[in-house]
Amino acid sequence: MKKTKEVSDKIKVKNTIVEIDGDEMTRVMWAMVKEKLLFPFLDMDLEYYDLGLKKRDETDDKITIDAANAIKKHGVGVKCATITPNKDRIKEYNLKKEWPSPNGTIRAALDGTVFRSPILVQNVPPSVRNWTKPIHIGRHAYGDVYKNQEIRVPGPGKGELRFVPADGSQPITLTIHEFKGPGILQGIHNTDKSISSFAKACFTYAFNLKVPLWFATKDTISKTYDARFRQIFQEEFEKNWKKKYEDAGIDYFFTLIDDAVARIMKSEGGILWACKNYDGDVLSDMLGSAYGSLAMMTSVLVSPEGFFEYEAAHGTVQKHYYKYLKGEKTSSNPMALIFAWTGALKKRGELDKTPEIVEFANKLEKASLETIEGGIMTGDLLRVATPSLKNRQVYTEEFIDAIADHLKKKM
Ligand code: NAP
Ligand code: MG
């Protein structure tokens, strides 16, 4: 067998993929993944956007908008993790200002829903032993407590909820609480439009995965707010999905959020769990950790118009990066980054009707899983893997090299 593939042997990816580079340790791993696992095998047209913090600062964050527009143009993007600046980062990078989260900007531009899925390997058992299949999470990424208004109530007084109609008709006013002393007050909202597009995205995503869709709220307590979520999901199901779901042998299941949490503990997985914003925030972290490591969770932003952006769920792994800068080797795990690329390639292949690209992505996924199942793994996984004499912790680069070896055998 030839050691390196000739250019002419490379598989051609038909249409453009938008590549969005990022920061710190994930930027380092990103380059390794491309160099060792993608470029030797694929001939790709990549439209490159550098969202590294320095570049965002230089361009007054225009580069982020450009990247989002490029995804709208080409349909498929793949993104490295990026720093969301805070006060420390302003000093560290000498920034002009505290730029907003690139993920927030891209999400707003694409009006998307974020779906997260764990990567399962046989020798990393989930903390919940019956979770033998992935539990996918769809998180509503609009409104609720993330777009709230809050008041620190200083002392006695009346807290009110008030809506003033734009057509000049009578305002609606409700008393929330008559305060006898200091306290707190919060106002949250959502819109039919956003809930509706969230519901559509979830029904579509579960249908494509051919897994049942679960949705849960607390509508016994929140008889208007949460009840509206339930109602919109039910209407969407009956109008557009009932027959399709029946034919596909899957179902839509609504229950109370506390019942859903109890049932999920007994389930074997293999479902899409649609979560309201806060539930999704909390539960996706719980699932990520229960399935082994943050580095084994992938994420995709799906827009209602059919644009897709794939990424790792984790951040830039800052602590590892500082070690790397000191010249130390790190055992950071590139799995979610690799699966972001395979996700984008599979979607590209599906849209372009090029099964050879889907096949390549499947081989790369398999090579990655087999490497870990063969005992070669990064530190985060070694800590939670089933003990075995085969197990060996390796540095990131050695791990990627081992995957490349497996992959070459499959080509
Ligand atoms: P993080 O990068 O997710 O890392 C938190 C910890 O999780 C790490 O210190 C490491 O634990 C472990 N970890 C995460 N990914 C790993 C990997 N691939 N391999 C091995 N271990 C991994 O979160 P953070 O340190 O809180 O945030 C760092 C930066 O990332 C922040 O500036 C934040 O703004 C940004 N961020 C970006 C995104 C995104 O772009 N999607 C998402 C979240 C955060 P140990 O140190 O114990 O080894
Ligand atoms: Mg969270």
Short mmCIF file of N, CA and C in Angstrom, two decimals, residues 214 216-218 253-265 273:
data_model
loop_
_atom_site.label_atom_id
_atom_site.label_comp_id
_atom_site.label_asym_id
_atom_site.label_seq_id
_atom_site.Cartn_x
_atom_site.Cartn_y
_atom_site.Cartn_z
N TRP A 214 -39.27 13.55 22.23
CA TRP A 214 -39.88 13.83 23.54
C TRP A 214 -39.86 15.35 23.75
N ALA A 216 -41.15 18.23 26.95
CA ALA A 216 -41.71 18.33 28.29
C ALA A 216 -41.72 19.78 28.76
N THR A 217 -42.76 20.15 29.46
CA THR A 217 -42.83 21.48 30.08
C THR A 217 -43.41 21.31 31.49
N LYS A 218 -43.69 22.42 32.13
CA LYS A 218 -44.33 22.37 33.45
C LYS A 218 -45.69 23.05 33.31
N PHE A 253 -43.89 12.25 21.98
CA PHE A 253 -44.32 11.98 23.33
C PHE A 253 -44.19 13.25 24.16
N PHE A 254 -45.32 13.71 24.71
CA PHE A 254 -45.28 14.86 25.59
C PHE A 254 -45.51 14.42 27.03
N THR A 255 -44.73 14.96 27.94
CA THR A 255 -44.99 14.70 29.36
C THR A 255 -44.50 15.88 30.19
N LEU A 256 -44.74 15.82 31.49
CA LEU A 256 -44.26 16.89 32.36
C LEU A 256 -42.74 16.78 32.52
N ILE A 257 -42.08 17.91 32.70
CA ILE A 257 -40.61 17.90 32.74
C ILE A 257 -40.07 16.98 33.85
N ASP A 258 -40.72 16.97 35.01
CA ASP A 258 -40.19 16.10 36.09
C ASP A 258 -40.40 14.63 35.74
N ASP A 259 -41.52 14.33 35.07
CA ASP A 259 -41.75 12.95 34.63
C ASP A 259 -40.72 12.57 33.55
N ALA A 260 -40.41 13.52 32.66
CA ALA A 260 -39.44 13.25 31.59
C ALA A 260 -38.08 12.92 32.19
N VAL A 261 -37.69 13.70 33.20
CA VAL A 261 -36.38 13.48 33.84
C VAL A 261 -36.35 12.10 34.50
N ALA A 262 -37.44 11.73 35.17
CA ALA A 262 -37.50 10.40 35.80
C ALA A 262 -37.45 9.30 34.75
N ARG A 263 -38.19 9.48 33.67
CA ARG A 263 -38.22 8.44 32.63
C ARG A 263 -36.90 8.30 31.89
N ILE A 264 -36.22 9.43 31.70
CA ILE A 264 -34.98 9.40 30.93
C ILE A 264 -33.95 8.52 31.66
N MET A 265 -34.00 8.53 32.99
CA MET A 265 -33.05 7.73 33.77
C MET A 265 -33.25 6.23 33.53
N TRP A 273 -34.62 14.69 22.65
CA TRP A 273 -35.31 15.34 23.75
C TRP A 273 -35.31 16.85 23.47
#
